[in-house]
Short mmCIF file of C-alpha atoms in Angstrom, two decimals:
data_model
loop_
_atom_site.label_atom_id
_atom_site.label_comp_id
_atom_site.label_asym_id
_atom_site.label_seq_id
_atom_site.Cartn_x
_atom_site.Cartn_y
_atom_site.Cartn_z
CA MET A 3 8.03 -13.25 -19.59
CA ILE A 4 10.26 -11.66 -16.96
CA GLU A 5 13.86 -12.74 -16.98
CA GLY A 6 14.57 -15.14 -14.07
CA ILE A 7 11.00 -15.47 -13.03
CA GLY A 8 9.04 -18.38 -14.61
CA ILE A 9 5.50 -19.44 -14.66
CA ALA A 10 6.06 -22.21 -12.14
CA THR A 11 7.76 -19.50 -9.68
CA LEU A 12 4.69 -17.15 -10.28
CA ALA A 13 2.59 -19.80 -9.51
CA LEU A 14 4.10 -20.80 -6.24
CA LEU A 15 4.02 -17.28 -5.30
CA ALA A 16 0.42 -17.18 -5.94
CA LEU A 17 0.03 -19.97 -3.95
CA TRP A 18 1.79 -18.98 -0.81
CA GLY A 19 0.25 -15.19 -1.15
CA ALA A 20 -3.21 -17.06 -1.06
CA VAL A 21 -2.30 -19.40 1.88
CA ALA A 22 -1.14 -16.15 3.66
CA GLY A 23 -4.18 -14.37 3.00
CA ILE A 24 -6.64 -17.24 4.29
CA ASP A 25 -4.21 -17.17 7.52
CA LEU A 26 -4.88 -13.97 8.01
CA VAL A 27 -8.42 -14.03 9.37
CA SER A 28 -10.10 -17.47 8.44
CA VAL A 29 -7.77 -20.40 9.10
CA PRO A 30 -5.10 -20.95 11.10
CA GLN A 31 -3.93 -17.43 11.97
CA PHE A 32 -0.77 -18.91 12.64
CA MET A 33 0.68 -15.25 11.61
CA MET A 34 1.87 -16.54 8.20
CA SER A 35 0.50 -13.52 6.83
CA ARG A 36 2.87 -11.22 8.60
CA PRO A 37 5.06 -9.37 6.12
CA LEU A 38 8.29 -10.67 7.81
CA VAL A 39 7.18 -14.25 7.08
CA VAL A 40 5.71 -13.63 3.66
CA GLY A 41 8.78 -11.78 2.69
CA VAL A 42 11.28 -13.96 3.35
CA VAL A 43 9.56 -17.37 2.05
CA ALA A 44 8.43 -15.31 -1.16
CA GLY A 45 12.21 -14.14 -1.41
CA ALA A 46 13.41 -17.62 -1.11
CA ILE A 47 10.73 -18.58 -3.80
CA VAL A 48 11.84 -16.14 -6.28
CA GLY A 49 15.66 -16.80 -5.59
CA ASP A 50 16.01 -13.53 -3.61
CA PRO A 51 16.21 -14.11 -0.16
CA MET A 52 17.74 -10.59 0.74
CA ALA A 53 14.84 -8.84 -1.34
CA GLY A 54 12.63 -10.64 0.84
CA LEU A 55 13.85 -9.70 3.94
CA ARG A 56 14.37 -6.25 2.97
CA VAL A 57 10.93 -5.62 1.96
CA GLY A 58 9.52 -8.04 4.52
CA VAL A 59 11.15 -5.88 7.36
CA VAL A 60 9.77 -2.61 6.00
CA LEU A 61 6.57 -3.88 5.93
CA GLU A 62 6.60 -5.37 9.19
CA LEU A 63 7.19 -2.10 10.44
CA PHE A 64 4.10 -0.70 8.71
CA ALA A 65 1.92 -3.82 9.92
CA LEU A 66 2.96 -3.16 13.84
CA ASP A 67 1.27 -0.35 13.61
CA VAL A 68 -2.12 -1.98 13.58
CA LEU A 69 -3.84 -4.40 15.90
CA PRO A 70 -6.13 -7.00 14.05
CA VAL A 71 -8.99 -6.52 16.36
CA GLY A 72 -12.36 -7.55 16.02
CA ALA A 73 -14.46 -5.80 13.51
CA ALA A 74 -11.56 -3.27 12.58
CA ARG A 75 -10.61 -2.82 8.73
CA TYR A 76 -6.82 -3.73 8.71
CA PRO A 77 -4.72 -3.79 5.67
CA ASP A 78 -3.99 -7.42 4.10
CA TYR A 79 -0.26 -7.47 4.03
CA GLY A 80 0.02 -11.06 2.57
CA ALA A 81 -0.44 -10.54 -1.05
CA ALA A 82 0.70 -6.83 -0.57
CA THR A 83 4.22 -8.60 0.30
CA ILE A 84 4.11 -10.82 -2.44
CA GLY A 85 3.73 -7.97 -5.06
CA ALA A 86 6.44 -5.76 -2.97
CA VAL A 87 9.05 -8.79 -3.32
CA LEU A 88 8.36 -9.52 -6.79
CA VAL A 89 8.94 -5.94 -7.59
CA VAL A 90 12.48 -5.56 -5.93
CA ALA A 91 13.44 -9.46 -6.80
CA GLY A 92 16.85 -9.61 -9.00
CA GLY A 93 17.57 -6.06 -8.88
CA PRO A 94 19.59 -3.61 -6.76
CA TRP A 95 17.18 -3.32 -3.44
CA VAL A 96 18.53 0.15 -2.56
CA SER A 97 16.56 1.44 -5.78
CA GLY A 98 13.96 -1.13 -5.38
CA VAL A 99 12.80 -1.53 -1.98
CA GLY A 100 10.96 2.10 -2.13
CA LEU A 101 9.02 1.00 -5.07
CA GLY A 102 8.37 -2.33 -3.76
CA VAL A 103 6.77 -1.27 -0.46
CA ALA A 104 4.91 1.53 -1.99
CA THR A 105 3.22 -1.05 -4.32
CA GLY A 106 2.80 -3.17 -1.13
CA LEU A 107 1.07 -0.30 0.71
CA VAL A 108 -1.48 0.07 -2.18
CA ILE A 109 -2.11 -3.64 -2.15
CA ALA A 110 -2.44 -3.93 1.49
CA ALA A 111 -4.99 -1.15 1.58
CA LEU A 112 -6.97 -2.72 -1.21
CA GLY A 113 -6.91 -5.99 0.60
CA GLY A 114 -8.27 -4.10 3.68
CA TRP A 115 -11.11 -2.84 1.63
CA THR A 116 -11.95 -6.20 0.59
CA MET A 117 -12.59 -7.54 4.31
CA PRO A 118 -15.73 -5.70 4.74
CA VAL A 119 -16.87 -6.90 1.29
CA LEU A 120 -16.27 -10.47 2.26
CA ARG A 121 -18.03 -10.07 5.56
CA ARG A 122 -21.16 -8.80 4.39
CA ALA A 123 -21.13 -11.60 1.76
CA ASN A 124 -20.68 -13.93 4.62
CA ALA A 125 -23.75 -12.07 6.39
CA ALA A 126 -26.21 -12.63 3.40
CA ALA A 127 -25.17 -15.99 3.15
CA ILE A 128 -26.52 -16.43 6.48
CA ALA A 129 -29.36 -14.47 5.87
CA GLY A 130 -30.44 -16.91 3.26
CA ARG A 131 -30.08 -19.87 5.51
CA LEU A 132 -31.93 -18.76 9.02
CA ASP A 133 -34.50 -21.35 8.58
CA GLY A 134 -31.73 -24.11 9.10
CA LEU A 135 -30.06 -22.06 11.65
CA GLN A 136 -33.30 -21.70 13.57
CA ALA A 137 -33.86 -25.36 13.58
CA GLY A 138 -30.24 -26.03 15.15
CA ASP A 139 -29.41 -27.68 12.00
CA SER A 140 -25.60 -28.66 12.25
CA ALA A 141 -25.54 -29.29 8.44
CA THR A 142 -26.55 -25.85 7.99
CA ILE A 143 -23.82 -24.35 10.13
CA ARG A 144 -21.07 -26.47 8.46
CA ALA A 145 -22.21 -25.38 4.87
CA LEU A 146 -22.02 -21.70 6.07
CA GLN A 147 -18.62 -22.23 7.51
CA PHE A 148 -16.99 -23.86 4.54
CA ALA A 149 -18.83 -21.26 2.22
CA GLY A 150 -17.31 -18.42 4.05
CA LEU A 151 -13.71 -20.19 4.10
CA ALA A 152 -14.19 -20.87 0.52
CA ARG A 153 -15.33 -17.01 -0.18
CA ASP A 154 -11.87 -15.89 1.60
CA ALA A 155 -9.95 -18.24 -0.32
CA LEU A 156 -11.41 -16.75 -3.58
CA ARG A 157 -10.80 -13.39 -2.18
CA SER A 158 -7.25 -13.93 -1.18
CA GLY A 159 -6.43 -15.65 -4.67
CA LEU A 160 -7.80 -12.62 -6.31
CA LEU A 161 -6.01 -10.26 -4.40
CA VAL A 162 -2.61 -11.98 -4.83
CA VAL A 163 -3.33 -12.03 -8.72
CA VAL A 164 -3.77 -8.13 -8.52
CA ALA A 165 -0.79 -7.86 -6.63
CA ILE A 166 1.44 -10.14 -8.81
CA SER A 167 -0.09 -8.47 -11.84
CA ALA A 168 0.91 -5.06 -10.67
CA ALA A 169 4.29 -6.22 -9.65
CA LEU A 170 4.87 -7.45 -13.28
CA LEU A 171 3.77 -4.25 -14.88
CA ILE A 172 5.93 -2.12 -12.56
CA ARG A 173 8.99 -4.38 -13.40
CA TYR A 174 8.33 -4.27 -17.09
CA LEU A 175 7.66 -0.30 -16.93
CA GLN A 176 10.62 0.45 -14.44
CA PRO A 177 8.85 3.77 -13.74
CA LEU A 178 11.59 5.71 -11.92
CA GLY A 179 15.06 6.89 -12.08
CA ASP A 180 17.72 6.02 -10.07
CA GLU A 181 17.33 9.41 -7.73
CA ALA A 182 13.63 8.96 -7.31
CA ALA A 183 13.85 5.22 -6.54
CA LEU A 184 16.45 6.02 -3.75
CA ALA A 185 14.34 9.00 -2.38
CA LEU A 186 11.33 6.52 -2.31
CA THR A 187 13.25 3.72 -0.61
CA VAL A 188 14.55 6.24 1.90
CA ALA A 189 11.15 7.74 2.63
CA VAL A 190 9.38 4.34 3.01
CA ILE A 191 11.83 3.17 5.53
CA GLY A 192 11.36 6.67 7.58
CA ALA A 193 7.53 6.13 7.27
CA GLY A 194 7.84 2.33 8.72
CA LEU A 195 10.10 3.38 11.52
CA ALA A 196 7.51 6.21 12.60
CA SER A 197 4.62 3.55 12.04
CA ALA A 198 5.92 1.01 14.28
CA LEU A 199 6.81 3.51 17.05
CA ALA A 200 3.42 5.23 16.79
CA GLY A 201 1.68 2.01 17.07
CA ALA A 202 3.88 1.10 20.22
CA MET A 203 3.01 4.48 21.85
CA ARG A 204 -0.62 4.15 21.15
CA THR A 205 -0.61 0.80 22.73
CA ALA A 206 1.29 2.06 25.62
CA GLY A 207 -0.98 4.98 26.05
CA ARG A 208 0.29 6.39 29.53
CA SER A 209 0.69 3.08 31.53
CA VAL A 210 4.05 1.92 32.96
CA ARG A 211 4.64 0.31 29.30
CA VAL A 212 5.83 3.46 27.90
CA ARG A 213 8.78 3.41 30.21
CA TRP A 214 9.41 -0.10 28.72
CA LEU A 215 9.16 0.99 25.20
CA MET A 216 11.79 4.09 26.03
CA ALA A 217 14.32 1.87 27.92
CA GLY A 218 13.91 -0.71 24.66
CA LEU A 219 14.41 2.30 22.56
CA ALA A 220 17.15 3.70 24.29
CA THR A 221 19.10 0.28 24.41
CA GLY A 222 18.57 0.06 20.91
CA LEU A 223 19.91 3.55 20.15
CA ALA A 224 22.89 2.66 22.45
CA VAL A 225 23.73 -0.55 20.63
CA VAL A 226 23.39 1.27 17.25
CA LEU A 227 25.70 3.79 18.22
CA ALA A 228 28.26 1.85 19.69
CA TRP A 229 28.26 -0.24 16.48
CA MET B 3 -30.22 -31.31 35.25
CA ALA B 4 -28.94 -33.54 32.37
CA ASP B 5 -25.83 -35.46 33.78
CA GLY B 6 -23.08 -37.26 31.92
CA GLY B 7 -21.88 -33.83 30.05
CA PRO B 8 -18.56 -32.49 30.00
CA GLY B 9 -19.47 -29.75 32.43
CA ASP B 10 -19.70 -32.12 35.47
CA GLY B 11 -16.53 -33.86 34.73
CA SER B 12 -18.01 -36.99 33.95
CA CYS B 13 -17.47 -37.43 30.25
CA GLY B 14 -14.28 -39.58 29.84
CA GLY B 15 -15.53 -41.60 26.87
CA SER B 16 -13.57 -41.87 23.92
CA ARG B 17 -16.40 -40.30 21.61
CA MET B 18 -16.04 -37.00 23.97
CA VAL B 19 -12.26 -37.36 23.76
CA ARG B 20 -12.44 -37.38 20.25
CA GLY B 21 -14.91 -34.78 20.28
CA LEU B 22 -12.59 -32.41 22.38
CA GLY B 23 -9.79 -32.95 20.06
CA SER B 24 -12.47 -32.10 16.93
CA ALA B 25 -13.59 -28.86 18.52
CA PHE B 26 -10.15 -27.87 19.50
CA THR B 27 -9.05 -27.97 15.78
CA ARG B 28 -12.20 -26.46 14.75
CA LEU B 29 -11.44 -23.61 16.98
CA PHE B 30 -8.39 -22.79 14.42
CA ALA B 31 -11.21 -21.88 11.81
CA VAL B 32 -13.31 -20.13 14.01
CA GLN B 33 -13.32 -16.69 12.27
CA ALA B 34 -13.64 -18.42 8.86
CA SER B 35 -17.30 -17.32 8.53
CA TRP B 36 -16.92 -13.78 10.38
CA ASN B 37 -19.73 -11.42 9.64
CA TYR B 38 -21.24 -8.35 11.00
CA GLU B 39 -24.40 -9.91 12.25
CA ARG B 40 -23.25 -12.66 14.06
CA MET B 41 -19.42 -12.02 14.27
CA LEU B 42 -17.81 -15.31 15.41
CA GLY B 43 -21.50 -17.12 15.96
CA ILE B 44 -21.16 -19.70 12.88
CA GLY B 45 -17.49 -20.31 13.89
CA MET B 46 -18.80 -21.01 17.28
CA GLY B 47 -21.54 -23.16 16.22
CA TYR B 48 -19.15 -25.24 13.95
CA ALA B 49 -16.73 -25.81 16.82
CA ALA B 50 -19.17 -26.79 19.37
CA GLU B 51 -20.68 -29.56 17.06
CA PRO B 52 -18.40 -32.43 18.12
CA LEU B 53 -18.87 -31.70 21.44
CA LEU B 54 -22.65 -31.56 21.41
CA ARG B 55 -22.81 -34.67 19.49
CA GLU B 56 -23.03 -36.88 22.69
CA MET B 57 -26.39 -35.14 23.40
CA LYS B 58 -28.19 -35.83 20.35
CA SER B 59 -28.91 -39.56 21.48
CA THR B 60 -29.68 -38.36 25.13
CA ASP B 61 -32.03 -35.37 24.68
CA ALA B 62 -32.57 -34.84 21.03
CA PRO B 63 -34.63 -31.40 21.58
CA ARG B 64 -32.14 -30.10 23.94
CA HIS B 65 -29.40 -30.76 21.21
CA ALA B 66 -31.19 -29.07 18.70
CA ASP B 67 -31.83 -25.85 20.75
CA ALA B 68 -28.13 -26.07 22.22
CA VAL B 69 -26.99 -26.24 18.36
CA ARG B 70 -29.14 -23.15 17.53
CA ARG B 71 -27.67 -21.05 20.45
CA SER B 72 -24.11 -22.34 19.53
CA ALA B 73 -24.34 -20.50 16.35
CA GLU B 74 -26.15 -17.31 17.56
CA PHE B 75 -24.17 -13.91 17.80
CA PHE B 76 -20.69 -14.13 19.68
CA ASN B 77 -17.50 -12.18 19.73
CA CYS B 78 -14.30 -12.48 21.47
CA HIS B 79 -10.55 -12.82 20.85
CA PRO B 80 -10.25 -16.03 18.61
CA TYR B 81 -7.59 -17.39 20.79
CA LEU B 82 -9.77 -17.44 23.77
CA ALA B 83 -13.00 -18.70 21.92
CA GLY B 84 -12.39 -22.33 23.76
CA LEU B 85 -13.15 -20.96 27.05
CA ALA B 86 -16.43 -19.54 26.10
CA LEU B 87 -17.05 -22.68 23.88
CA GLY B 88 -16.33 -25.12 26.78
CA ALA B 89 -18.08 -23.07 29.43
CA THR B 90 -21.37 -22.95 27.07
CA VAL B 91 -21.15 -26.84 26.19
CA ALA B 92 -20.78 -27.55 29.85
CA ALA B 93 -23.70 -25.25 30.65
CA GLU B 94 -25.91 -26.93 28.16
CA TYR B 95 -24.97 -30.45 29.38
CA ALA B 96 -25.85 -29.07 32.84
CA GLY B 97 -29.25 -28.19 31.62
CA GLU B 98 -28.87 -24.29 32.18
CA PRO B 99 -32.11 -22.53 31.12
CA GLU B 100 -31.56 -20.34 27.76
CA ASP B 101 -31.52 -16.90 29.45
CA ARG B 102 -28.65 -18.27 31.67
CA ILE B 103 -26.65 -19.59 28.95
CA GLN B 104 -27.27 -16.44 26.96
CA ARG B 105 -26.22 -14.07 29.76
CA LEU B 106 -22.99 -16.14 29.91
CA ARG B 107 -22.15 -15.60 26.36
CA THR B 108 -22.76 -12.03 26.52
CA ALA B 109 -20.63 -11.43 29.66
CA LEU B 110 -17.86 -13.52 28.13
CA CYS B 111 -17.79 -11.32 24.90
CA GLY B 112 -16.47 -8.17 26.38
CA THR B 113 -14.25 -10.09 29.05
CA LEU B 114 -12.58 -12.62 26.46
CA GLY B 115 -12.24 -9.69 23.65
CA ALA B 116 -10.49 -7.58 26.07
CA LEU B 117 -8.30 -10.17 27.68
CA GLY B 118 -7.27 -11.75 24.33
CA ASP B 119 -6.31 -8.23 22.50
CA HIS B 120 -4.24 -7.05 25.12
CA LEU B 121 -2.56 -10.64 25.83
CA PHE B 122 -2.09 -11.23 22.14
CA TRP B 123 -2.36 -8.70 19.85
CA ALA B 124 -1.12 -5.68 22.03
CA GLY B 125 1.42 -8.23 23.98
CA LEU B 126 2.55 -11.51 22.50
CA LEU B 127 2.65 -10.50 18.96
CA PRO B 128 4.44 -7.43 19.05
CA ALA B 129 6.90 -9.04 21.58
CA MET B 130 7.71 -12.00 19.44
CA MET B 131 7.83 -10.15 16.23
CA GLY B 132 10.28 -7.54 17.73
CA MET B 133 12.34 -10.80 18.90
CA ALA B 134 11.97 -12.12 15.18
CA LEU B 135 13.04 -8.81 14.01
CA ILE B 136 15.88 -8.53 15.61
CA ALA B 137 16.99 -12.11 15.01
CA ALA B 138 16.39 -11.65 11.34
CA VAL B 139 18.51 -8.55 10.77
CA LEU B 140 21.28 -9.30 13.39
CA TRP B 141 21.63 -13.12 13.05
CA ASP B 142 19.67 -14.83 10.17
CA PRO B 143 16.38 -14.25 8.73
CA TRP B 144 15.08 -18.15 8.84
CA TRP B 145 16.15 -18.41 12.64
CA GLY B 146 13.97 -15.10 12.97
CA LEU B 147 10.98 -16.59 11.23
CA GLY B 148 11.42 -20.11 13.47
CA LEU B 149 11.52 -18.20 16.57
CA PHE B 150 8.64 -16.22 15.91
CA LEU B 151 6.40 -18.94 14.46
CA VAL B 152 7.47 -21.63 16.86
CA GLY B 153 7.15 -19.36 19.79
CA TYR B 154 3.94 -17.57 19.33
CA ASN B 155 1.98 -20.52 17.79
CA GLY B 156 3.46 -22.57 20.68
CA CYS B 157 1.83 -20.43 23.17
CA ARG B 158 -1.22 -19.88 21.09
CA VAL B 159 -2.06 -23.44 20.99
CA VAL B 160 -1.01 -23.92 24.70
CA VAL B 161 -3.62 -21.15 25.37
CA GLY B 162 -6.09 -22.43 23.19
CA TRP B 163 -6.12 -25.89 24.62
CA TRP B 164 -5.96 -24.59 28.19
CA GLY B 165 -8.97 -22.24 27.51
CA LEU B 166 -11.02 -25.17 26.14
CA ARG B 167 -10.53 -27.61 29.12
CA THR B 168 -10.80 -24.48 31.48
CA GLY B 169 -14.13 -23.66 29.88
CA LEU B 170 -15.38 -27.13 30.24
CA ALA B 171 -14.53 -27.50 33.63
CA GLY B 172 -15.88 -24.17 34.81
CA GLY B 173 -19.03 -23.95 33.04
CA MET B 174 -21.34 -21.30 34.53
CA ARG B 175 -18.44 -20.36 36.68
CA VAL B 176 -15.71 -19.67 33.96
CA GLY B 177 -15.87 -16.19 34.83
CA GLN B 178 -14.09 -16.62 38.48
CA ALA B 179 -11.68 -19.47 36.67
CA ILE B 180 -10.61 -16.78 34.37
CA ALA B 181 -10.18 -14.07 37.16
CA THR B 182 -8.16 -16.20 39.30
CA SER B 183 -5.99 -17.55 36.56
CA TRP B 184 -2.52 -16.63 35.08
CA ILE B 185 -4.10 -14.54 32.28
CA PRO B 186 -4.51 -11.38 34.01
CA ARG B 187 -0.93 -11.20 35.50
CA ALA B 188 0.79 -12.46 32.03
CA ARG B 189 -1.15 -9.95 30.15
CA PHE B 190 0.68 -7.26 32.27
CA VAL B 191 4.10 -8.96 31.84
CA VAL B 192 3.88 -9.60 28.28
CA GLY B 193 2.45 -5.91 27.82
CA LEU B 194 5.92 -4.78 29.21
CA ALA B 195 7.95 -6.97 26.89
CA ALA B 196 5.81 -5.73 23.71
CA GLY B 197 6.94 -2.44 24.62
CA PHE B 198 10.58 -3.33 25.56
CA MET B 199 10.98 -5.52 22.38
CA VAL B 200 9.27 -3.14 19.86
CA GLY B 201 11.74 -0.32 21.29
CA LEU B 202 14.74 -2.32 21.11
CA ALA B 203 13.86 -3.77 17.62
CA VAL B 204 13.17 -0.18 15.65
CA PRO B 205 16.60 1.10 15.88
CA LEU B 206 18.30 -2.23 14.99
CA VAL B 207 16.01 -2.49 12.27
CA GLY B 208 16.59 1.30 10.90
CA ARG B 209 20.43 0.48 10.97
CA PHE B 210 20.18 -2.75 9.05
CA GLN B 211 18.02 -0.70 6.21
CA LEU B 212 19.82 2.49 6.31
CA ALA B 213 23.65 1.23 7.10
CA ASP B 214 24.21 0.87 3.35
CA LEU B 215 22.89 3.95 2.34
CA PRO B 216 24.67 7.56 1.52
CA GLY B 217 25.02 9.34 5.03
CA ALA B 218 22.52 11.96 3.71
CA ALA B 219 19.83 9.31 3.19
CA ALA B 220 19.78 8.15 6.66
CA VAL B 221 19.22 11.88 7.82
CA VAL B 222 16.34 12.31 5.52
CA ALA B 223 14.81 8.66 7.09
CA ILE B 224 15.27 9.78 10.36
CA ALA B 225 13.17 13.18 9.52
CA VAL B 226 10.59 11.34 7.81
CA ALA B 227 10.33 9.40 10.87
CA VAL B 228 10.10 12.23 13.46
CA LEU B 229 7.71 13.96 11.11
CA GLY B 230 5.49 10.78 11.36
CA LEU B 231 5.88 10.46 15.07
CA GLY B 232 4.93 14.29 15.11
CA LEU B 233 1.75 13.61 13.32
CA ALA B 234 0.89 10.66 15.48
CA TYR B 235 1.16 12.73 18.33
CA ARG B 236 -0.87 15.56 16.60
CA PHE B 237 -3.50 13.14 15.49
CA GLY B 238 -3.65 10.55 17.99
CA PRO B 239 -5.51 7.10 17.15
CA THR B 240 -6.55 8.58 13.75
CA PHE B 241 -2.93 8.42 12.41
CA ARG B 242 -2.36 5.19 10.51
CA GLY B 243 0.88 3.96 9.29
CA VAL B 244 -0.35 2.81 5.76
CA ARG B 245 -1.79 6.19 5.39
CA TYR B 246 1.56 8.13 6.29
CA GLY B 247 3.38 5.65 4.12
CA LEU B 248 1.18 6.35 0.94
CA PHE B 249 1.37 10.08 1.99
CA VAL B 250 5.35 10.17 1.89
CA VAL B 251 5.16 8.19 -1.29
CA GLY B 252 2.96 10.51 -3.03
CA VAL B 253 5.27 13.23 -1.81
CA VAL B 254 8.33 11.62 -3.41
CA LEU B 255 6.53 10.85 -6.78
CA LEU B 256 4.89 14.57 -6.96
CA TYR B 257 8.17 15.83 -6.29
CA TYR B 258 9.87 13.70 -9.11
CA GLY B 259 7.30 13.93 -11.39
CA ILE B 260 7.10 17.91 -11.10
CA MET B 261 11.28 17.88 -11.11
CA PRO B 262 12.31 15.04 -13.12
#
């Protein structure tokens, strides 16, 4: 077992990751699946809240790039953040955040790929119960609804198991030297900043919102320079 | 036309009040069986069930048709689905013909989708998350989380409840109720706030992450960010942060793999 992280902690992480995964689309969409939320709570679970915050903040910058609009395929950052925090927890964040976030990005992309699979499975279930739907049978609707929820719970659970397994493997292998790990941390922070700003600029388009974005950016830079 | 339904405002019975609460609760799971064929359809049918229950005892054939219609294709922003749910249920109780109800559902799809995407996904969410990030890195992460979760979900719950009540009251005239409501104005203001808050948060988050790193590291991070923005400008909507993140991770790993 990985030092300092027991079975109970991993089980709690898995549970939290599954809850976050279901929250992403199915129920209740309270934004518990946002990387900042998942990261800070996961950090508290593993006893390293600062690791959770560092990882959660960087992955949140990436998440701000994507609007979870309708049928769009968007990354699932819930399980991804769990895996990322687990990679970093207990070690120096400077050398851990890069590898953690890199792991998180891969899991998030994988999670995004699972969404169309889930949606096609839901559609197949509906196709199998068209008679009940045509008859206006409420029980059929309830059954389809709960089955969809169960499928998403299964999807989220499997994804978080993959994320935790990948994180434990990376912790065990420790594949990067100090210099490469630092370079990776720097690179993902830079890419995260670009993602958040690119997303904000895309959303703003050429509307008056661009000026407000620039005003916020200028204010933030002024605060940082005056620090 | 049938009387006594929610649309004409005469439904004050405890059964319907319970149905309203139940329908509102079920709207939180409106996307639980999201699929490419009916999109929100099954979730809408599930949420409509408590509101339509009363019709079962008064007009059973109409009830079966209404339940069938409620689960057909529908798509809109999930937080504003209550507006459409309330309006269509009111139309069912008012005895509107099927084609009018279908047209209402079709019209609400695009309208509520666009409004909700702008108001929540592109407005309230980034605005509140920008605030949360700033609070988390400057103050305390738990306060940041609390601010975000309570503020965002408070707004979402209030809007959801307002939507369901407005839909029930508006029925077929819900479009007018939406157009004259606070939503279009709020959408504009929240959008500006979102732009400002994300713009403000990015440098502060950057400082939080880079302050403890060597000076050269900050320069490299800024260079990576500038390159990313250049690519975003060049490739427009096809630029995705995750792809760029994976790209820079690949470059770093390749570099250190070749030159360990």
